Coordinates of C-alpha atoms in Angstrom, one line a residue:
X1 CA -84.7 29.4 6.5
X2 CA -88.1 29.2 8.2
X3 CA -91.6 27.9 6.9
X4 CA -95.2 28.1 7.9
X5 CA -98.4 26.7 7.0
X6 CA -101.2 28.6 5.1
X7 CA -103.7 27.1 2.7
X8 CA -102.3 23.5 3.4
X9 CA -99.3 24.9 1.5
X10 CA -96.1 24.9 2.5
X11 CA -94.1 28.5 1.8
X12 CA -90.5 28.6 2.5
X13 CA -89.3 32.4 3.0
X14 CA -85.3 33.0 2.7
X15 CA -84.2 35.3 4.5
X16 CA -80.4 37.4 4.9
X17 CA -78.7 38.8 7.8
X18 CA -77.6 42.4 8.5
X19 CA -75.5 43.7 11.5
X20 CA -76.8 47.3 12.7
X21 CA -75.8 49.3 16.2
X22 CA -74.4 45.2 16.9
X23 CA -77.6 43.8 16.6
X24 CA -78.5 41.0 14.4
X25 CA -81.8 41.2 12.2
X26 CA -83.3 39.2 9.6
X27 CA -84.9 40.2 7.1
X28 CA -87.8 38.4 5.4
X29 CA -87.3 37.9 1.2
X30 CA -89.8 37.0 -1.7
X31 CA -89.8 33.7 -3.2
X32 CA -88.5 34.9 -6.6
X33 CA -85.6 36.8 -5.1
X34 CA -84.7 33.7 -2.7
X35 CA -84.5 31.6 -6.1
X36 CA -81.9 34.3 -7.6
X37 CA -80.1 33.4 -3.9
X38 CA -80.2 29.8 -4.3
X39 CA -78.6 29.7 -8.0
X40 CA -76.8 32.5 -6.9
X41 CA -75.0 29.6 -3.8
X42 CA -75.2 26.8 -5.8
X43 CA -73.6 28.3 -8.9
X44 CA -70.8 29.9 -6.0
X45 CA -70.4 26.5 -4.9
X46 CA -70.0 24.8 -8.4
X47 CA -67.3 26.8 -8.9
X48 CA -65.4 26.3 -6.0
X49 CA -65.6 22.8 -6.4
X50 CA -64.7 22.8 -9.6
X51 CA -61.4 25.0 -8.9
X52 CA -60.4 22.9 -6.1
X53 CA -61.2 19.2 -8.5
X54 CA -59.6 20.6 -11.6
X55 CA -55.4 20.4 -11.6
X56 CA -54.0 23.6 -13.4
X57 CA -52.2 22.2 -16.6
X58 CA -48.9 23.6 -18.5
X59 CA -47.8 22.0 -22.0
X60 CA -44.5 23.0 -23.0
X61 CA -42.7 22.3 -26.6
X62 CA -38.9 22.1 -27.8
X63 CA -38.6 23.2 -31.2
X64 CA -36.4 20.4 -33.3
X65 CA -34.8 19.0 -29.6
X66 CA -32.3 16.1 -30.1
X67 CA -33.6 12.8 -28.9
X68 CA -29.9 12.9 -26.8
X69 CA -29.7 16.2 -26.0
X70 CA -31.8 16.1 -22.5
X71 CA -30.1 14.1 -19.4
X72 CA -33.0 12.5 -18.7
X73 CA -32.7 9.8 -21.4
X74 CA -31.1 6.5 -21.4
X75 CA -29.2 7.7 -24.0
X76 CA -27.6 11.2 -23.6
X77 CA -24.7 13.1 -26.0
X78 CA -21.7 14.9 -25.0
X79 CA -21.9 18.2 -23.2
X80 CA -25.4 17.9 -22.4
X81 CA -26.8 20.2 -19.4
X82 CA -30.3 19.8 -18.3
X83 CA -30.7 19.4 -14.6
X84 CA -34.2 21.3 -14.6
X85 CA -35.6 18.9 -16.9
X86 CA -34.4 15.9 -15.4
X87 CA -35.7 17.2 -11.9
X88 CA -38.9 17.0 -14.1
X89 CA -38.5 13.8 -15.4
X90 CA -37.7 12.6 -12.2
X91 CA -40.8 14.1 -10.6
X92 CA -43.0 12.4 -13.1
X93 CA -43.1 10.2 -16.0
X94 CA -40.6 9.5 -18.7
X95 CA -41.6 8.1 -22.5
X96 CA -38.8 6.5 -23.6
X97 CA -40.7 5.5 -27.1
X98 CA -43.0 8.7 -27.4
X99 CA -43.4 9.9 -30.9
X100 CA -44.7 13.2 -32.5
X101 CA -47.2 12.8 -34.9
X102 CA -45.4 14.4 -38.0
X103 CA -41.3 14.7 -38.9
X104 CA -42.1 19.0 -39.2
X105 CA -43.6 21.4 -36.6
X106 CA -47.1 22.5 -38.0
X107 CA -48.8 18.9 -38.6
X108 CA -47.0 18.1 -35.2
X109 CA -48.5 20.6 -33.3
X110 CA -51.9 20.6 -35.3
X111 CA -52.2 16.6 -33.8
X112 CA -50.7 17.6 -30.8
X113 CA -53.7 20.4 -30.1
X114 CA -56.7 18.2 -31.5
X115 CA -55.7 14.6 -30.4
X116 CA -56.4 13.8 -33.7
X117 CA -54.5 12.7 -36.9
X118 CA -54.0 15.7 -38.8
X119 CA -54.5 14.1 -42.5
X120 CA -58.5 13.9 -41.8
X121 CA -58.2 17.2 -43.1
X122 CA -55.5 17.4 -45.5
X123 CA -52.3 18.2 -42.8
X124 CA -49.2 16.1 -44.4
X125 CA -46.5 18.6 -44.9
X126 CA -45.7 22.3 -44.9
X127 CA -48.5 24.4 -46.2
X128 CA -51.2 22.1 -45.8
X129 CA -53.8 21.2 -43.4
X130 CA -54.3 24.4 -41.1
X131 CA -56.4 24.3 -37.9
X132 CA -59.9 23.7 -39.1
X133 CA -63.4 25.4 -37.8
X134 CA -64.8 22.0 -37.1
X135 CA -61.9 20.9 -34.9
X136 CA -62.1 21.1 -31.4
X137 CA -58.8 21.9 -29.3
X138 CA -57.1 21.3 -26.6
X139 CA -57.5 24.9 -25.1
X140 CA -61.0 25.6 -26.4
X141 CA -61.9 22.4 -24.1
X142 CA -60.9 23.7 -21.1
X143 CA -61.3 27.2 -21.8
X144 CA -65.0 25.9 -22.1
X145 CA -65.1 24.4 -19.2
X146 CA -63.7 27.6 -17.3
X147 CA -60.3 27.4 -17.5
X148 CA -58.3 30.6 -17.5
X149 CA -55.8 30.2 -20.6
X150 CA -53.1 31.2 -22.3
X151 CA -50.2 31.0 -25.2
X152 CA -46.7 32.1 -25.4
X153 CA -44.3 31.7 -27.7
X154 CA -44.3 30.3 -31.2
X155 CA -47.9 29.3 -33.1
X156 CA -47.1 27.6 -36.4
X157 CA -50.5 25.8 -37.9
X158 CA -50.1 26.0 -41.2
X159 CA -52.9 29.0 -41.5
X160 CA -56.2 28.0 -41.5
X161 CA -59.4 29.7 -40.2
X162 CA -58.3 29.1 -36.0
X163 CA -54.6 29.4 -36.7
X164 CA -54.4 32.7 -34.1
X165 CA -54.2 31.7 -30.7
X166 CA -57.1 33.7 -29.6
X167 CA -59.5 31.6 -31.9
X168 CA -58.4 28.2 -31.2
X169 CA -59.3 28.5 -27.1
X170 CA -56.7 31.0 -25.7
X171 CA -58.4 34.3 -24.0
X172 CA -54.2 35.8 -24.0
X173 CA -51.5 35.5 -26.2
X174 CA -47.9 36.9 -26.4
X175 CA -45.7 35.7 -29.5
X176 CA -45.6 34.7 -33.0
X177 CA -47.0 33.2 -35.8
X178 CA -44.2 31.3 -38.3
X179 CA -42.2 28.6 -38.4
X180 CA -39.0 30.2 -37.0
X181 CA -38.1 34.1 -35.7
X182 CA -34.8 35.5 -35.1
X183 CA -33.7 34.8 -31.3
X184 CA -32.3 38.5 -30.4
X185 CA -33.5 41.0 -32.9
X186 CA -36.9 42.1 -31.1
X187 CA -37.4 45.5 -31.9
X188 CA -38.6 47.8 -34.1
X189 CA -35.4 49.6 -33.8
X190 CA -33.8 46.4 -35.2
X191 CA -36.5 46.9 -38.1
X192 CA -35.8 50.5 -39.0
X193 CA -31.9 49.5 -38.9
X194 CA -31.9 47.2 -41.8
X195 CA -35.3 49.1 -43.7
X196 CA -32.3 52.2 -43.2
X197 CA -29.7 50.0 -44.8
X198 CA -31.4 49.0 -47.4
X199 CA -35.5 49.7 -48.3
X200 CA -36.9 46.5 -47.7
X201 CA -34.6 44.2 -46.4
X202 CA -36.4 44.2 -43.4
X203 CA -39.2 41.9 -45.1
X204 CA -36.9 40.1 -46.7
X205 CA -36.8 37.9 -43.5
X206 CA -39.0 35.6 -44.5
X207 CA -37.7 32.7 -43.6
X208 CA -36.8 33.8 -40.2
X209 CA -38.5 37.2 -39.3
X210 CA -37.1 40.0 -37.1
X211 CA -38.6 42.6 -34.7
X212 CA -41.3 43.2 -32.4
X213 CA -43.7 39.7 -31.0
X214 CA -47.4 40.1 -30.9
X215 CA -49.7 40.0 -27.9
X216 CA -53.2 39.1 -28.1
X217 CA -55.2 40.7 -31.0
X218 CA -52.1 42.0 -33.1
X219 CA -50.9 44.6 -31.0
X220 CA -46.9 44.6 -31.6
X221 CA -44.2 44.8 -28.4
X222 CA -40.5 45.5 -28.9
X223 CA -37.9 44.2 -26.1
X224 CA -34.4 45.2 -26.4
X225 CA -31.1 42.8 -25.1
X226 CA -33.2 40.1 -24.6
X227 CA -34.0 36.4 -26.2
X228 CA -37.0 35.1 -27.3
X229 CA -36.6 32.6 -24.3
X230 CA -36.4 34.9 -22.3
X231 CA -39.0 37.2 -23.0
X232 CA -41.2 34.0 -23.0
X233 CA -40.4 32.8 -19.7
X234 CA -40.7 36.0 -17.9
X235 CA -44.7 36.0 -19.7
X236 CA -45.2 32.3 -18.5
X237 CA -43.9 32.9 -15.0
X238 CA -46.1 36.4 -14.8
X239 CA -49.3 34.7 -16.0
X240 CA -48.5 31.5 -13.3
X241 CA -48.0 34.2 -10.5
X242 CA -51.0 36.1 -11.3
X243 CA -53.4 33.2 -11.2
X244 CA -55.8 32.8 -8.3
X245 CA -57.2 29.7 -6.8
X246 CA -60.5 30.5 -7.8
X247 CA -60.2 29.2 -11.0
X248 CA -57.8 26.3 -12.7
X249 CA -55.3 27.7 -15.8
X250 CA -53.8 26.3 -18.7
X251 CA -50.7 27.4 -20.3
X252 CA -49.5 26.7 -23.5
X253 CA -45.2 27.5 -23.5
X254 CA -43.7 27.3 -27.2
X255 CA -40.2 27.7 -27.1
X256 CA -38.4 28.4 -30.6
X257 CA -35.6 27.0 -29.2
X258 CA -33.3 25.0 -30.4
X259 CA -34.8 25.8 -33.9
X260 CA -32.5 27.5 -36.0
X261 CA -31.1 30.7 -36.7
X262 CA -28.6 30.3 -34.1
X263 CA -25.9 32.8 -35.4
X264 CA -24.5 34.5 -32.1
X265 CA -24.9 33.4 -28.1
X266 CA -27.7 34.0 -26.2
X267 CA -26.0 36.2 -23.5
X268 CA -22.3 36.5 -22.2
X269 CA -22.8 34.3 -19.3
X270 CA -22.8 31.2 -22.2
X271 CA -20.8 32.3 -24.5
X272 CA -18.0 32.8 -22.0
X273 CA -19.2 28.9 -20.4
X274 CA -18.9 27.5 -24.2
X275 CA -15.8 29.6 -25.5
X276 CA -17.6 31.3 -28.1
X277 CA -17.6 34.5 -29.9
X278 CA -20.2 37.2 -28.9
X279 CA -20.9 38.6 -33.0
X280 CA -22.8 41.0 -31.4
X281 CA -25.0 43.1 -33.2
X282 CA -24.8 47.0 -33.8
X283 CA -27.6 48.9 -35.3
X284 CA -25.4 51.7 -36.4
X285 CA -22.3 49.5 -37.5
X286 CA -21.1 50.3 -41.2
X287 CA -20.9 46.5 -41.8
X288 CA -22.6 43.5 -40.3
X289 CA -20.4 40.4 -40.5
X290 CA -21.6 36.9 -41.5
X291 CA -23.5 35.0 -39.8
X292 CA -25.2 38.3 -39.3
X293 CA -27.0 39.3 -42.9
X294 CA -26.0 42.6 -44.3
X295 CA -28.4 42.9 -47.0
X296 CA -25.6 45.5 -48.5
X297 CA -22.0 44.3 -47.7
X298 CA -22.8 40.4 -48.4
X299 CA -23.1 39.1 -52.1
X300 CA -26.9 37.2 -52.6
X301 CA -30.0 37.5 -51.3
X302 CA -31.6 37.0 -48.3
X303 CA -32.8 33.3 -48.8
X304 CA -29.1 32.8 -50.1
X305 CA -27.5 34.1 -46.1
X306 CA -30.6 31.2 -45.0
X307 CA -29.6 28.6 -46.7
X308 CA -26.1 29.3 -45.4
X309 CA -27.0 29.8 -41.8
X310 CA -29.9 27.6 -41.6
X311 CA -29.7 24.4 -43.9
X312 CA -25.7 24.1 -43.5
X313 CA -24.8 25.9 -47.1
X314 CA -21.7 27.1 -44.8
X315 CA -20.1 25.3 -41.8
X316 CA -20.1 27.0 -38.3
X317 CA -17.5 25.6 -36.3
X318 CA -19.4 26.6 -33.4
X319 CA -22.5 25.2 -34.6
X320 CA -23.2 22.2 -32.1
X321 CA -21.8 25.4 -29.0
X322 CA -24.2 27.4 -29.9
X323 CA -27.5 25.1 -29.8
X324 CA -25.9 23.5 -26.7
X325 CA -25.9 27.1 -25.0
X326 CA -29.2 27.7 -26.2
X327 CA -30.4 24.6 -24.7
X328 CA -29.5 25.1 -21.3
X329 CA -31.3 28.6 -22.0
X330 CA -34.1 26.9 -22.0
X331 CA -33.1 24.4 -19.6
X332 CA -32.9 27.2 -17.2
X333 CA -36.6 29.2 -18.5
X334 CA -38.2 25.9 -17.5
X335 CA -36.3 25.9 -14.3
X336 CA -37.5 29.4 -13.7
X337 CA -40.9 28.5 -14.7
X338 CA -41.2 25.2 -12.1
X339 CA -39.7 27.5 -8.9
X340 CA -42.6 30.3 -9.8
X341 CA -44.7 27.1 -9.5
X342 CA -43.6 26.1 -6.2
X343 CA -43.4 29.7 -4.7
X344 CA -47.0 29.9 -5.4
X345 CA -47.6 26.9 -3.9
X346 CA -49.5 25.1 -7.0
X347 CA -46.6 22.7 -8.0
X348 CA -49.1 19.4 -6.7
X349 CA -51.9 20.9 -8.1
X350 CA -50.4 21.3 -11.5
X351 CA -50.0 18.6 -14.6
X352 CA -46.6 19.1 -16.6
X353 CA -45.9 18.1 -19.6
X354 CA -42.8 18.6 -21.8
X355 CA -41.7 17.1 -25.4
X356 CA -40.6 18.6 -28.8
X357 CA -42.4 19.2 -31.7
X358 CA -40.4 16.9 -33.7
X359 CA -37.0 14.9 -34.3
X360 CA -33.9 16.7 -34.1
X361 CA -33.1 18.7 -37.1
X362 CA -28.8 18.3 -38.8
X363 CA -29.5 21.9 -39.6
X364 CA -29.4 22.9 -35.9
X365 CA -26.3 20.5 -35.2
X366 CA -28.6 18.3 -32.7
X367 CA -28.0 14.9 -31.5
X368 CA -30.5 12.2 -31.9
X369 CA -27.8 9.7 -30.9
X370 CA -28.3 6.4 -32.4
X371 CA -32.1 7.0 -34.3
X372 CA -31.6 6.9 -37.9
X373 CA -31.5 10.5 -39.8
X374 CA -33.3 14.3 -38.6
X375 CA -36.3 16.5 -38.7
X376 CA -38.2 16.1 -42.3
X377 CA -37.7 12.3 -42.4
X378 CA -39.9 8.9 -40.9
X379 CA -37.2 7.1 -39.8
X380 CA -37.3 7.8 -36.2
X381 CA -34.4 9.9 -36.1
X382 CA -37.4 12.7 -37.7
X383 CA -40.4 11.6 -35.3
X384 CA -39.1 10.1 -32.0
X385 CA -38.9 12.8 -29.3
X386 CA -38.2 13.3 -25.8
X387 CA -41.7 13.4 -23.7
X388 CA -42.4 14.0 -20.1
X389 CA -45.7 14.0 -17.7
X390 CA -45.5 14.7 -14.2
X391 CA -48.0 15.9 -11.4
X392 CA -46.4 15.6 -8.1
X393 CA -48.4 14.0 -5.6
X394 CA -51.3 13.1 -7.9
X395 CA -49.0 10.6 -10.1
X396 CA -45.9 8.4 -9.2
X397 CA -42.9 9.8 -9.8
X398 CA -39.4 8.2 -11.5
X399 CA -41.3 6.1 -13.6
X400 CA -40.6 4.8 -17.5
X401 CA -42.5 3.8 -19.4
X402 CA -41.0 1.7 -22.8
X403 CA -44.5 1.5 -24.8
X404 CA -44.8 3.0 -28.1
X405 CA -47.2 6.4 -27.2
X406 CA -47.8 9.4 -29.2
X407 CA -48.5 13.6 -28.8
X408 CA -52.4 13.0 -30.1
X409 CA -52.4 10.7 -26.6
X410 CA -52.1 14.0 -24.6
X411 CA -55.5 15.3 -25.1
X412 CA -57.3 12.5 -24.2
X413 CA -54.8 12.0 -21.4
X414 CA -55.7 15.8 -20.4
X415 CA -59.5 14.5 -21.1
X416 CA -59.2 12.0 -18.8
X417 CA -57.8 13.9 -15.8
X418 CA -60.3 16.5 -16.2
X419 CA -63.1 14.3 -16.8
X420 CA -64.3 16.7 -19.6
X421 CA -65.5 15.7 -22.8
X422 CA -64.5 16.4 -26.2
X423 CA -66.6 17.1 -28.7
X424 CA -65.1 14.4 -31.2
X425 CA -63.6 11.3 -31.5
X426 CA -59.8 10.8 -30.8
X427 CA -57.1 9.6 -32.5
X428 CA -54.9 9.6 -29.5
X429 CA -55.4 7.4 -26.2
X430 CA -55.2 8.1 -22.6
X431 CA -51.6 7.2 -21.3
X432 CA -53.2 7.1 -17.2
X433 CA -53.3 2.7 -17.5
X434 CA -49.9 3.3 -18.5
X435 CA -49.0 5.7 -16.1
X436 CA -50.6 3.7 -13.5
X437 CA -49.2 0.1 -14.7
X438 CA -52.8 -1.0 -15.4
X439 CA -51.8 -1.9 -19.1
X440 CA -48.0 -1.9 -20.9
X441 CA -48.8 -1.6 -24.5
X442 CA -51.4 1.4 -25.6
X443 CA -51.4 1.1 -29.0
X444 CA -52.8 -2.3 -30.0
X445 CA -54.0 -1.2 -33.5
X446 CA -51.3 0.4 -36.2
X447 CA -50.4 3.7 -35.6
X448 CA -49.6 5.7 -39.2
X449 CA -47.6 8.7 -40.5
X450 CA -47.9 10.1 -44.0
X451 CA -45.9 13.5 -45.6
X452 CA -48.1 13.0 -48.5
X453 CA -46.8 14.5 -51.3
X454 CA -43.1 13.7 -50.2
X455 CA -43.9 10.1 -50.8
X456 CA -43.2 9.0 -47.1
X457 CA -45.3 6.7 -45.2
X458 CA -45.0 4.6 -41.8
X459 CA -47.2 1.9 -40.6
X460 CA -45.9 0.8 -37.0
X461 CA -47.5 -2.3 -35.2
X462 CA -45.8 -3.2 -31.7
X463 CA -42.2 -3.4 -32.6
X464 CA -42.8 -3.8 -36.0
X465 CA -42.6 -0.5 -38.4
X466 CA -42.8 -0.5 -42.2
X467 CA -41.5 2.3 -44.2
X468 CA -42.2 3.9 -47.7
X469 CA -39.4 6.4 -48.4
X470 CA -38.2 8.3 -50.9
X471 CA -34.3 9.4 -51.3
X472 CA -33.1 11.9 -49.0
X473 CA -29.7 13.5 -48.1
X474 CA -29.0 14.9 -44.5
X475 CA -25.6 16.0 -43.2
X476 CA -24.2 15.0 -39.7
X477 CA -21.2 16.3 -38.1
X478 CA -18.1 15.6 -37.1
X479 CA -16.5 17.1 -33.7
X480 CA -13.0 18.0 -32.7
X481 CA -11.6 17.7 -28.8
X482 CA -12.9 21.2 -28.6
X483 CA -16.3 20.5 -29.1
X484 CA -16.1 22.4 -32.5
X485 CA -17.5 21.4 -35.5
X486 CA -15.0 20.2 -38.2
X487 CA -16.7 18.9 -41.0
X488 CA -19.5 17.3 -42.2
X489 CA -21.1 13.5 -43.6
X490 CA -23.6 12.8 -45.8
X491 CA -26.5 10.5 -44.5
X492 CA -28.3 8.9 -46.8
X493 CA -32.0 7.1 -46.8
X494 CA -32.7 5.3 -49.2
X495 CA -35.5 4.9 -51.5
X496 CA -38.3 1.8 -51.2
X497 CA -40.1 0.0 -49.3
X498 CA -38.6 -1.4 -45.7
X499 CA -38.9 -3.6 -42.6
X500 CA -38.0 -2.6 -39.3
X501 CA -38.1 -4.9 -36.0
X502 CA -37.7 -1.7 -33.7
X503 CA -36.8 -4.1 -30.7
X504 CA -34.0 -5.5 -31.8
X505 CA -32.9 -2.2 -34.5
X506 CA -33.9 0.7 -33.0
X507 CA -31.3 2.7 -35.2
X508 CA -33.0 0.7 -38.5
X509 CA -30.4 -0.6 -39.8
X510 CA -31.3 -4.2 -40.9
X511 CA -34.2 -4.0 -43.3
X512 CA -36.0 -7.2 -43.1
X513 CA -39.0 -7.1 -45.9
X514 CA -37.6 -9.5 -47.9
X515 CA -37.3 -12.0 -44.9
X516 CA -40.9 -11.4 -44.1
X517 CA -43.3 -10.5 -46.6
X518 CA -46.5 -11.7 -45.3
X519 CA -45.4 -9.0 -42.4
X520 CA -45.2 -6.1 -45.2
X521 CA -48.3 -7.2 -46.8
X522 CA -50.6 -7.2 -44.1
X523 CA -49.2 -3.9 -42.5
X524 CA -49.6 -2.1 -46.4
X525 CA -53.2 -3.3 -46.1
X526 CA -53.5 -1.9 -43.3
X527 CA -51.8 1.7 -43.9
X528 CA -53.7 1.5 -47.4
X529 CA -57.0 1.1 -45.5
X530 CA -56.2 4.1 -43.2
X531 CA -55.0 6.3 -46.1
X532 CA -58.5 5.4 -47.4
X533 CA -60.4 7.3 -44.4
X534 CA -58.1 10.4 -45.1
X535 CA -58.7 13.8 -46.7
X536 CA -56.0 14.5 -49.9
X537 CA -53.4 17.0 -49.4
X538 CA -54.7 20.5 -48.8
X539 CA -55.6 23.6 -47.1
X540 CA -58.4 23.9 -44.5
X541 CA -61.2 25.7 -45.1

């Protein structure tokens, strides 16, 4: 750039460069065009700083994981395979008190997405709450500040007006919308099969669909001999191959495992590791045997062969096999998923994080280990989950951390990292003074949970957690030397008001309300005065 003096003014003329017979010229330009240039450089050179600033970010979720079914925990069951995950864990951080923000996947994953508690707008339990307008997400705040993003897998938000991926800050999308969807049958063909059997039957799969997934605006793919784990992990690993340095990604991985309907092995390889039977599936087979449904063969309904398969109407013998083999399925998709990472060379340049939605659920066979009860419930057995955030190079590895945190604390966490904004207040806190030993308790103030209408609440203080809870029945499971299940026992929460000190009980055993009332008294004041600020039950708008 050259300038020159004329009317006591001084004009400063861009000019560009062009080769020609190997000669180089310049060529004078007009002021307006050498402004388009200079927005034109700066605007180039935002964006590659901001590419090479911003860390690429992956969230992945369990769905109903056992609090001691991953070998990464102080406290891990029987039979337990995990080694990818535990190489995780042992590349980053490890939560040994991290809790989801609701005992059931939709107001889980609503707080998980907005940071926020989901009650402000009527999420307590199913069919409530939905993802909002006014609610700002995870993925719409990076995709917002030029992320390149995308889901896969399972979206369950209790409806609402942003419930589809694509509205709630995804630009691509491959999976489903429900709570649950059948693990194998992924076809059309597998639709036309039972709509042949019987007219109908086909949507008679409420409760846990069949047949083709759905990519991006509603356009419907069928796969054929493969699981939904792995059809998702083959879309997670494409999408982290295909991403360029020019720009920073998010991914959002939902896994549907280890959720049930877990009728049959995921492939041969595991059921010939766990000793099980294959039950496979043929289209054009007179009879299907249970746990397969035939809608003609087998007596009842459809929601009759669910409650059977699903909420433990009938024992499976190789029930706790079965969700075992379908763990290390997607032991070995996240596995899969970390090596596409490092073969592209983004693995320091990438955030991880990995939890479940929720507690373990009995109707899966998990293993919470010692946590009182499963999935539905606020003792912790329903809300305590595994959690893991690593970023090699960037954040210390093989560390634990013991204080009480929470899935609203990722987005601000995220927030944090990325020095972006969002556009509301947070529930949730940043876990980096954690991470980084600047603090060891997050959570100064009460944290709550409410199901609302179920008549469950939770005020938890430090190591101190009151409980309202209503009666409730789950089963747990007895196992032979086989590793097959052989019957079943009835656990049993009581109803009423209770004191837990979590330090000393973690399994909540000893109620101390009695001993301490002034205790109960000022943490119900304090749960009352929250419940206060909240929306009632309902749908968003």
């Amino acid at each position: 750039m050259t300038h020159f003096k004329e009317s006591d003014r001084i004009i400063y003329i861009a000019a560009y460069c062009t080769i020609s017979d190997g000669l180089l010229f310049f060529r004078p330009v007009d002021i307006n065009s050498m402004k388009l240039l200079i927005c034109i450089c700066l605007l180039l050179t935002s964006v590659a700083a901001f590419a090479s600033a911003k860390p690429n970010i992956i969230v992945i979720l369990a769905d109903d994981l056992g609090y001691a079914d991953v070998g990464f925990h102080d406290i891990v069951a029987d039979g337990i395979h995990t080694p990818n995950l535990d190489r995780l864990a042992d590349s980053g951080t490890v939560f040994h008190n991290a809790y989801s923000s609701s005992p059931i996947c939709s107001g889980a994953r609503l707080s998980l997405q907005t940071g926020r508690y989901g009650q402000r707008w009527g999420a307590y339990f199913y069919n409530e709450g939905g993802l909002p307008n006014e609610e700002q997400s995870i993925s719409e705040m990076l995709l917002e500040a030029g992320y390149s993003t995308m889901k896969v897998g399972k979206t369950h938000l209790n409806k609402g007006p942003k419930e589809h991926p694509l509205k709630h800050g995804f630009e691509h999308w491959l999976g489903f919308i429900h709570h649950s969807w059948d693990f194998h049958l992924l076809s059309s063909k597998d639709v036309t099969a039972y709509d042949r059997k019987r007219k109908g039957s086909a949507r008679a799969f409420r409760t846990s669909p069949i047949g083709p997934l759905t990519r991006d605006n509603n356009k419907k793919e069928s796969y054929e001999g493969m699981t939904t784990t792995e059809v998702f992990a083959n879309e997670a690993c494409k999408f982290v191959a295909a991403q360029s340095t020019d720009k920073p990604f998010y991914l959002q991985l939902e896994f549907n495992a280890v959720h049930t309907v877990m009728t049959r092995p995921p492939n041969k390889e595991l059921a010939k590791k766990y000793n099980l039977p294959e039950r496979p599936f043929d289209r054009d087979a007179e009879v299907w045997e249970f746990p397969i449904w035939d809608p003609v063969a087998q007596e009842g309904k459809n929601v009759d062969w669910y409650k059977k398969v699903a909420h433990l109407g009938a024992l499976d013998p190789y029930g706790r096999k079965l969700y075992l083999a379908y763990l290390e399925e997607m032991d070995a998709a996240i596995g899969r998923l970390m090596q596409t990472l490092a073969e592209t060379g983004q693995t320091e340049n990438t955030i991880v994080f990995f939890s479940s939605d929720n507690g373990g659920s009995d109707q899966s066979y998990a293993n919470n280990g010692p946590l009182n009860a499963y999935k539905y419930c606020l003792m912790d057995g329903g809300i305590k989950v595994p959690m893991i955030l690593s970023w090699p190079g960037n954040l210390p590895p093989n560390e634990k951390v013991d204080a009480v945190v929470t899935h609203r604390d990722l987005f601000p966490t995220l927030a944090d990292i990325t020095e972006l904004s969002p556009k509301g207040t947070l529930d949730g806190k940043s876990l980096m003074p954690l991470i980084m030993g600047k603090v060891d308790r997050l959570h100064e103030n009460p944290i709550f949970w409410d199901a609302g209408r179920q008549g469950n609440w939770v005020a938890r203080q430090g190591k101190w957690k009151l409980v309202r809870a209503n009666l409730k029945r789950y089963k747990s499971y007895e196992l032979d030397s086989n590793g097959l299940v052989t019957e079943f026992n009835t656990v049993i929460v009581p109803k009423g008001l209770r004191l837990y000190d979590m330090e000393a009980d973690p399994g909540e055993t000893k109620d101390l309300s009695k001993e301490m009332p002034e205790k109960v008294a000022s943490l119900q004041k304090e749960y009352d005065n929250w419940r206060a600020q909240m929306a009632n039950p309902g749908r968003a708008k």
